[in-house]
PDB file of C-alpha atoms and ligand atoms in Angstrom:
ATOM      1  CA  UNK Y 179       0.000   0.000   0.000  1.00 46.00           C
ATOM      2  CA  UNK Y 180       1.181   3.524  -0.635  1.00 57.00           C
ATOM      3  CA  UNK Y 181       0.082   7.170  -0.540  1.00 76.00           C
ATOM      4  CA  UNK Y 182      -2.536   6.586   2.134  1.00 82.00           C
ATOM      5  CA  UNK Y 183      -2.042  10.173   3.247  1.00 89.00           C
ATOM      6  CA  UNK Y 184      -2.990  11.481  -0.211  1.00 93.00           C
ATOM      7  CA  UNK Y 185      -5.711  14.202  -0.037  1.00 95.00           C
ATOM      8  CA  UNK Y 186      -8.388  11.992  -1.649  1.00 96.00           C
ATOM      9  CA  UNK Y 187      -7.996   9.497   1.206  1.00 96.00           C
ATOM     10  CA  UNK Y 188      -8.021  12.096   3.985  1.00 95.00           C
ATOM     11  CA  UNK Y 189     -10.289  14.900   2.781  1.00 96.00           C
ATOM     12  CA  UNK Y 190     -13.920  14.471   1.673  1.00 96.00           C
ATOM     13  CA  UNK Y 191     -13.784  17.379  -0.793  1.00 97.00           C
ATOM     14  CA  UNK Y 192     -10.657  16.074  -2.518  1.00 97.00           C
ATOM     15  CA  UNK Y 193     -12.276  12.631  -2.631  1.00 97.00           C
ATOM     16  CA  UNK Y 194     -15.438  14.021  -4.201  1.00 97.00           C
ATOM     17  CA  UNK Y 195     -13.411  15.875  -6.837  1.00 96.00           C
ATOM     18  CA  UNK Y 196     -11.524  12.719  -7.662  1.00 96.00           C
ATOM     19  CA  UNK Y 197     -14.751  10.739  -7.980  1.00 96.00           C
ATOM     20  CA  UNK Y 198     -16.164  13.452 -10.246  1.00 97.00           C
ATOM     21  CA  UNK Y 199     -13.135  13.151 -12.507  1.00 95.00           C
ATOM     22  CA  UNK Y 200     -13.541   9.372 -12.587  1.00 95.00           C
ATOM     23  CA  UNK Y 201     -17.275   9.411 -13.256  1.00 95.00           C
ATOM     24  CA  UNK Y 202     -17.506  12.539 -15.368  1.00 95.00           C
ATOM     25  CA  UNK Y 203     -14.274  13.037 -17.345  1.00 93.00           C
ATOM     26  CA  UNK Y 204     -16.119  15.570 -19.584  1.00 94.00           C
ATOM     27  CA  UNK Y 205     -18.105  17.343 -16.862  1.00 95.00           C
ATOM     28  CA  UNK Y 206     -21.203  16.457 -14.812  1.00 96.00           C
ATOM     29  CA  UNK Y 207     -23.926  14.395 -16.493  1.00 96.00           C
ATOM     30  CA  UNK Y 208     -27.427  14.071 -15.038  1.00 96.00           C
ATOM     31  CA  UNK Y 209     -27.788  10.429 -13.986  1.00 94.00           C
ATOM     32  CA  UNK Y 210     -31.561  10.609 -14.385  1.00 92.00           C
ATOM     33  CA  UNK Y 211     -31.963  11.932 -17.931  1.00 94.00           C
ATOM     34  CA  UNK Y 212     -28.412  11.937 -19.306  1.00 94.00           C
ATOM     35  CA  UNK Y 213     -28.319  15.720 -19.820  1.00 96.00           C
ATOM     36  CA  UNK Y 214     -24.640  16.604 -20.253  1.00 95.00           C
ATOM     37  CA  UNK Y 215     -24.761  20.237 -21.426  1.00 96.00           C
ATOM     38  CA  UNK Y 216     -27.259  22.173 -19.290  1.00 96.00           C
ATOM     39  CA  UNK Y 217     -26.937  22.326 -15.526  1.00 96.00           C
ATOM     40  CA  UNK Y 218     -26.929  24.852 -12.687  1.00 96.00           C
ATOM     41  CA  UNK Y 219     -24.630  24.974  -9.721  1.00 95.00           C
ATOM     42  CA  UNK Y 220     -26.508  24.914  -6.408  1.00 96.00           C
ATOM     43  CA  UNK Y 221     -25.511  26.500  -3.105  1.00 95.00           C
ATOM     44  CA  UNK Y 222     -24.011  23.213  -2.034  1.00 94.00           C
ATOM     45  CA  UNK Y 223     -20.744  22.471  -3.760  1.00 94.00           C
ATOM     46  CA  UNK Y 224     -20.891  19.214  -5.673  1.00 95.00           C
ATOM     47  CA  UNK Y 225     -24.692  19.315  -6.007  1.00 97.00           C
ATOM     48  CA  UNK Y 226     -26.025  20.173  -9.482  1.00 97.00           C
ATOM     49  CA  UNK Y 227     -29.487  20.965 -10.775  1.00 97.00           C
ATOM     50  CA  UNK Y 228     -30.257  19.405 -14.131  1.00 97.00           C
ATOM     51  CA  UNK Y 229     -30.824  22.052 -16.829  1.00 96.00           C
ATOM     52  CA  UNK Y 230     -33.223  19.882 -18.812  1.00 96.00           C
ATOM     53  CA  UNK Y 231     -36.602  21.487 -17.986  1.00 96.00           C
ATOM     54  CA  UNK Y 232     -38.375  18.120 -18.201  1.00 96.00           C
ATOM     55  CA  UNK Y 233     -36.078  16.742 -15.486  1.00 96.00           C
ATOM     56  CA  UNK Y 234     -34.734  19.583 -13.340  1.00 94.00           C
ATOM     57  CA  UNK Y 235     -33.616  17.105 -10.670  1.00 95.00           C
ATOM     58  CA  UNK Y 236     -30.702  17.614  -8.319  1.00 96.00           C
ATOM     59  CA  UNK Y 237     -27.777  15.225  -8.389  1.00 97.00           C
ATOM     60  CA  UNK Y 238     -24.288  14.674  -7.046  1.00 97.00           C
ATOM     61  CA  UNK Y 239     -21.487  12.312  -8.003  1.00 96.00           C
ATOM     62  CA  UNK Y 240     -22.998   9.606  -5.796  1.00 96.00           C
ATOM     63  CA  UNK Y 241     -26.535   9.748  -7.281  1.00 95.00           C
ATOM     64  CA  UNK Y 242     -27.431   6.439  -8.885  1.00 92.00           C
ATOM     65  CA  UNK Y 243     -24.404   4.647  -7.434  1.00 94.00           C
ATOM     66  CA  UNK Y 244     -23.873   2.254  -4.533  1.00 94.00           C
ATOM     67  CA  UNK Y 245     -22.887   5.359  -2.529  1.00 95.00           C
ATOM     68  CA  UNK Y 246     -26.197   7.189  -2.951  1.00 92.00           C
ATOM     69  CA  UNK Y 247     -27.539   8.894   0.218  1.00 87.00           C
ATOM     70  CA  UNK Y 248     -24.442   7.946   2.164  1.00 91.00           C
ATOM     71  CA  UNK Y 249     -23.572   9.635   5.447  1.00 92.00           C
ATOM     72  CA  UNK Y 250     -19.992   8.405   5.306  1.00 95.00           C
ATOM     73  CA  UNK Y 251     -17.345  10.790   3.971  1.00 96.00           C
ATOM     74  CA  UNK Y 252     -16.331  10.121   0.388  1.00 97.00           C
ATOM     75  CA  UNK Y 253     -12.658   9.909   1.420  1.00 97.00           C
ATOM     76  CA  UNK Y 254     -13.629   6.909   3.553  1.00 97.00           C
ATOM     77  CA  UNK Y 255     -15.485   5.376   0.643  1.00 97.00           C
ATOM     78  CA  UNK Y 256     -12.479   5.877  -1.594  1.00 97.00           C
ATOM     79  CA  UNK Y 257     -10.245   4.288   1.035  1.00 96.00           C
ATOM     80  CA  UNK Y 258     -12.630   1.320   1.263  1.00 97.00           C
ATOM     81  CA  UNK Y 259     -12.519   0.936  -2.524  1.00 97.00           C
ATOM     82  CA  UNK Y 260      -8.741   1.103  -2.326  1.00 96.00           C
ATOM     83  CA  UNK Y 261      -8.382  -1.393   0.522  1.00 95.00           C
ATOM     84  CA  UNK Y 262     -10.624  -3.954  -1.144  1.00 96.00           C
ATOM     85  CA  UNK Y 263      -8.936  -3.409  -4.494  1.00 96.00           C
ATOM     86  CA  UNK Y 264      -5.307  -3.403  -3.472  1.00 93.00           C
ATOM     87  CA  UNK Y 265      -4.824  -6.358  -1.154  1.00 88.00           C
ATOM     88  CA  UNK Y 266      -4.690  -9.727  -2.781  1.00 85.00           C
ATOM     89  CA  UNK Y 267      -7.109 -11.463  -0.444  1.00 86.00           C
ATOM     90  CA  UNK Y 268      -9.369  -8.543   0.409  1.00 89.00           C
ATOM     91  CA  UNK Y 269      -9.975  -6.681   3.637  1.00 92.00           C
ATOM     92  CA  UNK Y 270     -12.225  -7.628   6.513  1.00 93.00           C
ATOM     93  CA  UNK Y 271     -14.950  -5.387   7.892  1.00 93.00           C
ATOM     94  CA  UNK Y 272     -12.939  -5.280  11.136  1.00 93.00           C
ATOM     95  CA  UNK Y 273      -9.937  -3.966   9.244  1.00 94.00           C
ATOM     96  CA  UNK Y 274     -12.066  -1.308   7.510  1.00 95.00           C
ATOM     97  CA  UNK Y 275     -13.702  -0.412  10.811  1.00 96.00           C
ATOM     98  CA  UNK Y 276     -10.313   0.196  12.437  1.00 96.00           C
ATOM     99  CA  UNK Y 277      -8.649   1.942   9.496  1.00 94.00           C
ATOM    100  CA  UNK Y 278     -11.558   4.206   8.538  1.00 95.00           C
ATOM    101  CA  UNK Y 279     -12.777   4.991  12.036  1.00 95.00           C
ATOM    102  CA  UNK Y 280     -16.382   4.034  11.241  1.00 96.00           C
ATOM    103  CA  UNK Y 281     -18.546   1.614  13.216  1.00 96.00           C
ATOM    104  CA  UNK Y 282     -18.232  -2.075  12.442  1.00 95.00           C
ATOM    105  CA  UNK Y 283     -21.759  -2.019  11.060  1.00 94.00           C
ATOM    106  CA  UNK Y 284     -20.934   0.855   8.686  1.00 94.00           C
ATOM    107  CA  UNK Y 285     -17.766  -0.952   7.619  1.00 95.00           C
ATOM    108  CA  UNK Y 286     -19.820  -4.033   6.858  1.00 93.00           C
ATOM    109  CA  UNK Y 287     -22.265  -2.071   4.647  1.00 92.00           C
ATOM    110  CA  UNK Y 288     -19.398  -0.206   3.008  1.00 94.00           C
ATOM    111  CA  UNK Y 289     -17.590  -3.392   2.083  1.00 94.00           C
ATOM    112  CA  UNK Y 290     -20.681  -5.091   0.671  1.00 93.00           C
ATOM    113  CA  UNK Y 291     -21.450  -2.048  -1.442  1.00 94.00           C
ATOM    114  CA  UNK Y 292     -17.894  -1.981  -2.762  1.00 96.00           C
ATOM    115  CA  UNK Y 293     -18.355  -5.667  -3.675  1.00 95.00           C
ATOM    116  CA  UNK Y 294     -21.558  -4.714  -5.482  1.00 93.00           C
ATOM    117  CA  UNK Y 295     -19.554  -2.170  -7.486  1.00 94.00           C
ATOM    118  CA  UNK Y 296     -16.989  -4.848  -8.329  1.00 95.00           C
ATOM    119  CA  UNK Y 297     -19.627  -7.143  -9.768  1.00 91.00           C
ATOM    120  CA  UNK Y 298     -19.665  -7.261 -13.537  1.00 80.00           C
ATOM    121  CA  UNK Y 299     -23.036  -6.483 -15.047  1.00 70.00           C
ATOM    122  CA  UNK Y 300     -24.918  -6.995 -18.245  1.00 61.00           C
ATOM    123  CA  UNK Y 301     -24.425  -9.638 -20.881  1.00 60.00           C
ATOM    124  CA  UNK Y 302     -20.723 -10.261 -20.727  1.00 74.00           C
ATOM    125  CA  UNK Y 303     -19.142 -11.576 -23.907  1.00 88.00           C
ATOM    126  CA  UNK Y 304     -18.110 -15.236 -23.774  1.00 94.00           C
ATOM    127  CA  UNK Y 305     -14.710 -16.218 -22.453  1.00 96.00           C
ATOM    128  CA  UNK Y 306     -12.055 -17.654 -24.742  1.00 96.00           C
ATOM    129  CA  UNK Y 307     -12.253 -17.621 -28.520  1.00 96.00           C
ATOM    130  CA  UNK Y 308     -10.364 -19.089 -31.448  1.00 96.00           C
ATOM    131  CA  UNK Y 309      -7.103 -20.716 -30.354  1.00 94.00           C
ATOM    132  CA  UNK Y 310      -7.698 -19.808 -26.715  1.00 97.00           C
ATOM    133  CA  UNK Y 311      -7.917 -22.166 -23.773  1.00 98.00           C
ATOM    134  CA  UNK Y 312     -10.600 -21.958 -21.087  1.00 98.00           C
ATOM    135  CA  UNK Y 313     -10.334 -24.134 -17.989  1.00 98.00           C
ATOM    136  CA  UNK Y 314     -13.421 -25.252 -16.081  1.00 98.00           C
ATOM    137  CA  UNK Y 315     -13.214 -26.667 -12.578  1.00 97.00           C
ATOM    138  CA  UNK Y 316     -15.339 -26.965  -9.466  1.00 96.00           C
ATOM    139  CA  UNK Y 317     -14.575 -26.689  -5.819  1.00 94.00           C
ATOM    140  CA  UNK Y 318     -16.502 -26.848  -2.554  1.00 91.00           C
ATOM    141  CA  UNK Y 319     -16.237 -24.168   0.076  1.00 87.00           C
ATOM    142  CA  UNK Y 320     -17.882 -23.607   3.446  1.00 78.00           C
ATOM    143  CA  UNK Y 321     -21.049 -25.197   4.660  1.00 75.00           C
ATOM    144  CA  UNK Y 322     -24.545 -24.782   3.266  1.00 71.00           C
ATOM    145  CA  UNK Y 323     -27.001 -23.283   5.732  1.00 70.00           C
ATOM    146  CA  UNK Y 324     -29.720 -25.840   5.193  1.00 67.00           C
ATOM    147  CA  UNK Y 325     -28.238 -29.198   4.246  1.00 61.00           C
ATOM    148  CA  UNK Y 326     -30.430 -31.306   2.011  1.00 59.00           C
ATOM    149  CA  UNK Y 327     -32.184 -34.091   3.919  1.00 59.00           C
ATOM    150  CA  UNK Y 328     -30.672 -37.447   3.072  1.00 56.00           C
ATOM    151  CA  UNK Y 329     -32.400 -40.778   2.959  1.00 55.00           C
ATOM    152  CA  UNK Y 330     -31.351 -42.905   5.887  1.00 57.00           C
ATOM    153  CA  UNK Y 331     -28.165 -44.883   5.599  1.00 55.00           C
ATOM    154  CA  UNK Y 332     -26.998 -43.234   2.389  1.00 53.00           C
ATOM    155  CA  UNK Y 333     -23.366 -42.289   2.577  1.00 54.00           C
ATOM    156  CA  UNK Y 334     -22.580 -38.943   0.955  1.00 54.00           C
ATOM    157  CA  UNK Y 335     -20.246 -38.994  -2.021  1.00 56.00           C
ATOM    158  CA  UNK Y 336     -16.794 -37.728  -1.071  1.00 52.00           C
ATOM    159  CA  UNK Y 337     -15.423 -34.595  -2.751  1.00 53.00           C
ATOM    160  CA  UNK Y 338     -12.644 -34.768  -5.310  1.00 55.00           C
ATOM    161  CA  UNK Y 339     -10.054 -34.493  -2.595  1.00 50.00           C
ATOM    162  CA  UNK Y 340     -11.658 -37.176  -0.470  1.00 47.00           C
ATOM    163  CA  UNK Y 341     -13.185 -34.899   2.139  1.00 49.00           C
ATOM    164  CA  UNK Y 342     -16.655 -35.396   3.550  1.00 48.00           C
ATOM    165  CA  UNK Y 343     -19.448 -35.266   1.030  1.00 53.00           C
ATOM    166  CA  UNK Y 344     -20.221 -32.188  -1.052  1.00 59.00           C
ATOM    167  CA  UNK Y 345     -23.903 -32.371  -0.087  1.00 62.00           C
ATOM    168  CA  UNK Y 346     -23.242 -30.064   2.870  1.00 74.00           C
ATOM    169  CA  UNK Y 347     -20.822 -27.774   1.048  1.00 81.00           C
ATOM    170  CA  UNK Y 348     -21.281 -24.880  -1.318  1.00 85.00           C
ATOM    171  CA  UNK Y 349     -20.261 -25.782  -4.843  1.00 92.00           C
ATOM    172  CA  UNK Y 350     -18.432 -23.163  -6.874  1.00 95.00           C
ATOM    173  CA  UNK Y 351     -17.729 -23.445 -10.582  1.00 97.00           C
ATOM    174  CA  UNK Y 352     -14.885 -21.404 -12.074  1.00 97.00           C
ATOM    175  CA  UNK Y 353     -14.230 -20.755 -15.742  1.00 97.00           C
ATOM    176  CA  UNK Y 354     -10.755 -19.345 -16.290  1.00 98.00           C
ATOM    177  CA  UNK Y 355      -9.191 -18.200 -19.551  1.00 97.00           C
ATOM    178  CA  UNK Y 356      -5.544 -19.180 -19.759  1.00 96.00           C
ATOM    179  CA  UNK Y 357      -3.634 -15.899 -19.079  1.00 95.00           C
ATOM    180  CA  UNK Y 358      -6.966 -14.085 -18.970  1.00 95.00           C
ATOM    181  CA  UNK Y 359     -10.191 -13.562 -17.063  1.00 94.00           C
ATOM    182  CA  UNK Y 360     -12.136 -15.610 -14.560  1.00 96.00           C
ATOM    183  CA  UNK Y 361     -15.878 -16.015 -14.067  1.00 96.00           C
ATOM    184  CA  UNK Y 362     -17.173 -17.889 -11.011  1.00 96.00           C
ATOM    185  CA  UNK Y 363     -20.599 -19.238 -10.107  1.00 95.00           C
ATOM    186  CA  UNK Y 364     -21.987 -20.319  -6.760  1.00 93.00           C
ATOM    187  CA  UNK Y 365     -24.387 -23.045  -7.860  1.00 93.00           C
ATOM    188  CA  UNK Y 366     -27.061 -24.893  -5.926  1.00 88.00           C
ATOM    189  CA  UNK Y 367     -25.647 -28.189  -7.176  1.00 88.00           C
ATOM    190  CA  UNK Y 368     -22.637 -28.966  -9.339  1.00 91.00           C
ATOM    191  CA  UNK Y 369     -24.558 -31.420 -11.499  1.00 93.00           C
ATOM    192  CA  UNK Y 370     -24.265 -32.061 -15.203  1.00 95.00           C
ATOM    193  CA  UNK Y 371     -27.273 -29.944 -16.239  1.00 96.00           C
ATOM    194  CA  UNK Y 372     -26.187 -26.901 -14.224  1.00 96.00           C
ATOM    195  CA  UNK Y 373     -22.537 -27.097 -15.246  1.00 97.00           C
ATOM    196  CA  UNK Y 374     -23.367 -27.706 -18.934  1.00 97.00           C
ATOM    197  CA  UNK Y 375     -25.648 -24.676 -19.016  1.00 96.00           C
ATOM    198  CA  UNK Y 376     -23.055 -22.352 -17.472  1.00 96.00           C
ATOM    199  CA  UNK Y 377     -20.183 -23.681 -19.587  1.00 97.00           C
ATOM    200  CA  UNK Y 378     -22.332 -23.451 -22.721  1.00 96.00           C
ATOM    201  CA  UNK Y 379     -23.430 -19.877 -22.032  1.00 95.00           C
ATOM    202  CA  UNK Y 380     -20.086 -18.465 -20.987  1.00 96.00           C
ATOM    203  CA  UNK Y 381     -17.395 -19.976 -23.204  1.00 97.00           C
ATOM    204  CA  UNK Y 382     -16.981 -19.289 -26.932  1.00 97.00           C
ATOM    205  CA  UNK Y 383     -17.430 -22.478 -28.964  1.00 97.00           C
ATOM    206  CA  UNK Y 384     -14.132 -22.075 -30.853  1.00 97.00           C
ATOM    207  CA  UNK Y 385     -12.185 -22.310 -27.555  1.00 98.00           C
ATOM    208  CA  UNK Y 386     -10.319 -25.354 -26.288  1.00 98.00           C
ATOM    209  CA  UNK Y 387     -11.944 -26.552 -23.065  1.00 98.00           C
ATOM    210  CA  UNK Y 388      -9.647 -27.988 -20.395  1.00 98.00           C
ATOM    211  CA  UNK Y 389     -11.038 -29.909 -17.423  1.00 97.00           C
ATOM    212  CA  UNK Y 390     -10.169 -32.815 -15.188  1.00 95.00           C
ATOM    213  CA  UNK Y 391     -11.672 -36.247 -15.802  1.00 94.00           C
ATOM    214  CA  UNK Y 392     -14.959 -35.318 -14.072  1.00 94.00           C
ATOM    215  CA  UNK Y 393     -18.066 -36.732 -15.747  1.00 94.00           C
ATOM    216  CA  UNK Y 394     -19.675 -33.281 -15.686  1.00 96.00           C
ATOM    217  CA  UNK Y 395     -17.957 -32.117 -18.858  1.00 97.00           C
ATOM    218  CA  UNK Y 396     -17.785 -34.745 -21.673  1.00 96.00           C
ATOM    219  CA  UNK Y 397     -21.259 -33.971 -23.089  1.00 97.00           C
ATOM    220  CA  UNK Y 398     -20.970 -30.185 -23.220  1.00 97.00           C
ATOM    221  CA  UNK Y 399     -17.282 -30.641 -24.106  1.00 97.00           C
ATOM    222  CA  UNK Y 400     -18.230 -31.988 -27.533  1.00 97.00           C
ATOM    223  CA  UNK Y 401     -19.529 -28.548 -28.508  1.00 97.00           C
ATOM    224  CA  UNK Y 402     -16.096 -26.950 -28.310  1.00 98.00           C
ATOM    225  CA  UNK Y 403     -13.154 -26.869 -30.736  1.00 97.00           C
ATOM    226  CA  UNK Y 404     -11.520 -29.391 -28.407  1.00 97.00           C
ATOM    227  CA  UNK Y 405     -12.143 -30.839 -24.978  1.00 98.00           C
ATOM    228  CA  UNK Y 406      -8.926 -32.030 -23.374  1.00 97.00           C
ATOM    229  CA  UNK Y 407      -8.665 -33.497 -19.899  1.00 96.00           C
ATOM    230  CA  UNK Y 408      -6.032 -34.357 -17.333  1.00 94.00           C
ATOM    231  CA  UNK Y 409      -6.577 -37.339 -15.125  1.00 92.00           C
ATOM    232  CA  UNK Y 410      -5.997 -36.135 -11.578  1.00 88.00           C
ATOM    233  CA  UNK Y 411      -6.983 -39.493 -10.101  1.00 86.00           C
ATOM    234  CA  UNK Y 412      -4.051 -41.054 -11.954  1.00 87.00           C
ATOM    235  CA  UNK Y 413      -1.673 -38.350 -10.742  1.00 89.00           C
ATOM    236  CA  UNK Y 414      -1.663 -36.541 -14.075  1.00 89.00           C
ATOM    237  CA  UNK Y 415      -1.803 -32.766 -13.637  1.00 90.00           C
ATOM    238  CA  UNK Y 416      -0.151 -31.432 -16.793  1.00 91.00           C
ATOM    239  CA  UNK Y 417       0.100 -32.954 -20.247  1.00 91.00           C
ATOM    240  CA  UNK Y 418       1.662 -30.603 -22.792  1.00 93.00           C
ATOM    241  CA  UNK Y 419      -0.347 -27.407 -22.405  1.00 94.00           C
ATOM    242  CA  UNK Y 420      -3.345 -29.285 -21.017  1.00 95.00           C
ATOM    243  CA  UNK Y 421      -4.059 -28.524 -17.346  1.00 95.00           C
ATOM    244  CA  UNK Y 422      -6.446 -26.777 -14.961  1.00 96.00           C
ATOM    245  CA  UNK Y 423      -3.756 -25.009 -12.961  1.00 96.00           C
ATOM    246  CA  UNK Y 424      -5.160 -21.514 -13.573  1.00 96.00           C
ATOM    247  CA  UNK Y 425      -8.504 -22.524 -12.070  1.00 97.00           C
ATOM    248  CA  UNK Y 426      -6.791 -24.252  -9.160  1.00 96.00           C
ATOM    249  CA  UNK Y 427      -4.614 -21.178  -8.609  1.00 96.00           C
ATOM    250  CA  UNK Y 428      -7.703 -18.991  -8.459  1.00 96.00           C
ATOM    251  CA  UNK Y 429      -9.417 -21.331  -5.985  1.00 96.00           C
ATOM    252  CA  UNK Y 430      -6.321 -21.372  -3.833  1.00 95.00           C
ATOM    253  CA  UNK Y 431      -6.237 -17.541  -3.530  1.00 94.00           C
ATOM    254  CA  UNK Y 432      -9.965 -17.540  -2.845  1.00 95.00           C
ATOM    255  CA  UNK Y 433      -9.817 -20.215  -0.163  1.00 93.00           C
ATOM    256  CA  UNK Y 434      -6.789 -18.782   1.622  1.00 92.00           C
ATOM    257  CA  UNK Y 435      -8.447 -15.360   1.622  1.00 91.00           C
ATOM    258  CA  UNK Y 436     -11.778 -16.650   2.829  1.00 91.00           C
ATOM    259  CA  UNK Y 437     -10.122 -18.590   5.620  1.00 88.00           C
ATOM    260  CA  UNK Y 438      -7.817 -15.800   6.709  1.00 85.00           C
ATOM    261  CA  UNK Y 439     -10.066 -12.786   6.303  1.00 86.00           C
ATOM    262  CA  UNK Y 440     -13.707 -13.717   5.812  1.00 83.00           C
ATOM    263  CA  UNK Y 441     -14.143 -16.610   8.227  1.00 79.00           C
ATOM    264  CA  UNK Y 442     -17.831 -16.018   8.802  1.00 76.00           C
ATOM    265  CA  UNK Y 443     -19.209 -15.715   5.317  1.00 80.00           C
ATOM    266  CA  UNK Y 444     -22.933 -16.491   5.222  1.00 82.00           C
ATOM    267  CA  UNK Y 445     -23.962 -18.587   2.265  1.00 84.00           C
ATOM    268  CA  UNK Y 446     -26.293 -15.908   0.927  1.00 86.00           C
ATOM    269  CA  UNK Y 447     -23.307 -13.569   0.631  1.00 89.00           C
ATOM    270  CA  UNK Y 448     -20.921 -16.034  -1.005  1.00 92.00           C
ATOM    271  CA  UNK Y 449     -21.633 -14.696  -4.503  1.00 91.00           C
ATOM    272  CA  UNK Y 450     -20.620 -11.216  -3.320  1.00 92.00           C
ATOM    273  CA  UNK Y 451     -17.231 -12.452  -2.134  1.00 94.00           C
ATOM    274  CA  UNK Y 452     -16.793 -14.367  -5.375  1.00 95.00           C
ATOM    275  CA  UNK Y 453     -17.490 -11.148  -7.302  1.00 95.00           C
ATOM    276  CA  UNK Y 454     -14.760  -9.455  -5.267  1.00 96.00           C
ATOM    277  CA  UNK Y 455     -12.178 -12.174  -6.010  1.00 96.00           C
ATOM    278  CA  UNK Y 456     -13.209 -12.279  -9.678  1.00 95.00           C
ATOM    279  CA  UNK Y 457     -12.789  -8.522  -9.899  1.00 95.00           C
ATOM    280  CA  UNK Y 458      -9.263  -8.511  -8.463  1.00 96.00           C
ATOM    281  CA  UNK Y 459      -8.226 -11.446 -10.641  1.00 95.00           C
ATOM    282  CA  UNK Y 460      -9.602  -9.733 -13.740  1.00 94.00           C
ATOM    283  CA  UNK Y 461      -7.686  -6.548 -12.888  1.00 94.00           C
ATOM    284  CA  UNK Y 462      -4.504  -8.170 -11.638  1.00 94.00           C
ATOM    285  CA  UNK Y 463      -0.981  -6.829 -11.828  1.00 92.00           C
ATOM    286  CA  UNK Y 464       0.006  -9.386 -14.443  1.00 90.00           C
ATOM    287  CA  UNK Y 465      -2.546  -7.817 -16.783  1.00 91.00           C
ATOM    288  CA  UNK Y 466      -0.727  -4.509 -16.307  1.00 92.00           C
ATOM    289  CA  UNK Y 467      -3.104  -2.936 -13.783  1.00 93.00           C
ATOM    290  CA  UNK Y 468      -1.791  -1.236 -10.637  1.00 94.00           C
ATOM    291  CA  UNK Y 469      -3.542  -0.671  -7.292  1.00 93.00           C
ATOM    292  CA  UNK Y 470      -4.896   2.770  -8.108  1.00 93.00           C
ATOM    293  CA  UNK Y 471      -6.104   1.784 -11.589  1.00 94.00           C
ATOM    294  CA  UNK Y 472      -7.882  -1.187 -10.019  1.00 95.00           C
ATOM    295  CA  UNK Y 473      -9.455   1.141  -7.431  1.00 95.00           C
ATOM    296  CA  UNK Y 474     -10.662   3.474 -10.188  1.00 95.00           C
ATOM    297  CA  UNK Y 475     -12.155   0.536 -12.098  1.00 94.00           C
ATOM    298  CA  UNK Y 476     -14.081  -0.418  -8.959  1.00 95.00           C
ATOM    299  CA  UNK Y 477     -15.326   3.160  -8.432  1.00 95.00           C
ATOM    300  CA  UNK Y 478     -16.503   3.202 -12.087  1.00 93.00           C
ATOM    301  CA  UNK Y 479     -18.413   0.003 -11.380  1.00 92.00           C
ATOM    302  CA  UNK Y 480     -20.333   1.788  -8.599  1.00 92.00           C
ATOM    303  CA  UNK Y 481     -22.451   3.535 -11.212  1.00 88.00           C
ATOM    304  CA  UNK Y 482     -25.773   2.079 -12.256  1.00 76.00           C
ATOM    305  CA  UNK Y 483     -25.787  -0.489  -9.459  1.00 71.00           C
ATOM    306  CA  UNK Y 484     -28.099   1.437  -7.163  1.00 59.00           C
ATOM    307  CA  UNK Y 485     -31.272   0.505  -9.009  1.00 45.00           C
ATOM    308  CA  UNK Y 486     -30.128  -2.641 -10.741  1.00 42.00           C
ATOM    309  CA  UNK Y 487     -29.127  -4.718  -7.769  1.00 44.00           C
ATOM    310  CA  UNK Y 488     -30.617  -5.650  -4.465  1.00 50.00           C
ATOM    311  CA  UNK Y 489     -28.426  -4.168  -1.780  1.00 52.00           C
ATOM    312  CA  UNK Y 490     -27.519  -5.882   1.475  1.00 52.00           C
ATOM    313  CA  UNK Y 491     -30.141  -4.953   4.053  1.00 52.00           C
ATOM    314  CA  UNK Y 492     -29.857  -4.225   7.745  1.00 49.00           C
ATOM    315  CA  UNK Y 493     -31.740  -7.445   8.562  1.00 52.00           C
ATOM    316  CA  UNK Y 494     -28.820  -9.353   7.062  1.00 55.00           C
ATOM    317  CA  UNK Y 495     -26.315  -7.844   9.452  1.00 57.00           C
ATOM    318  CA  UNK Y 496     -24.066  -9.193  10.804  1.00 55.00           C
ATOM    319  CA  UNK Y 497     -22.949 -11.790   8.313  1.00 45.00           C
TER     320      UNK Y 497
HETATM  321 ZN1   ZN J 192     -31.783  15.384 -15.777  1.00 80.47          ZN
END
């Protein structure tokens, strides 16, 4: 971490100006009607009145973002964006609470809203493409809140690594482009129908699909330029350029982070944490993105989320 004493991290006005530059590089735009030319300054600095007579609404840089109606200083928001963007495994609400000097409850809301901003939206284009490799792999993390009832005497199937059955765990599917982006999914069950649907919808058909020998993939695998597998059960992890090491690497960062920082993640919030890890992976240093650029990308993502996504509610606190 560096430059934590920079004005935008210590002064709410400097933070607001920075956010305005990020959101409005060509000057303020009304988030309600899109009016970019006509506006009036109000008595309150940073608050504009739309000059479109049909709209005439007031707005600030936080209107229509995850920060709308906030009572927390924008320098603290910016610091929260920075802390969650810059450390490899994330930052706990306790850490934010101590560093920002806000209550634990505020820190919790702040961090979930930053995660909301990090979530990718809309119809993302498929991963991979001609000549590219996409790895698909599943893992199990944490415990489900309401385990499925089992018929008496049935022994749960062990996970890939031989641990107790996946029936009580939360399955996560990751699709990872070799040297590229990741997309993860917390699924109700890692069964063939679910996995085939996600793989089919998210990977370009002219990609090479790499998986382990799991029986989840052969059917959907036929739809791709190639489906190549490594046989983990036989101790085979790499054959030529065929492997699932990128997916395993992603899972390993995720699991170490979740264990070390987010020990008490409720199942209903798991997708939010996944979005956070996806975001950092997709803006990682190896792709040429530094801490501040990653922070700015997250702040940009804050826009348009206010109305699109259900926000964490006070009844969900604490997680
Ligand atoms: Zn307007």
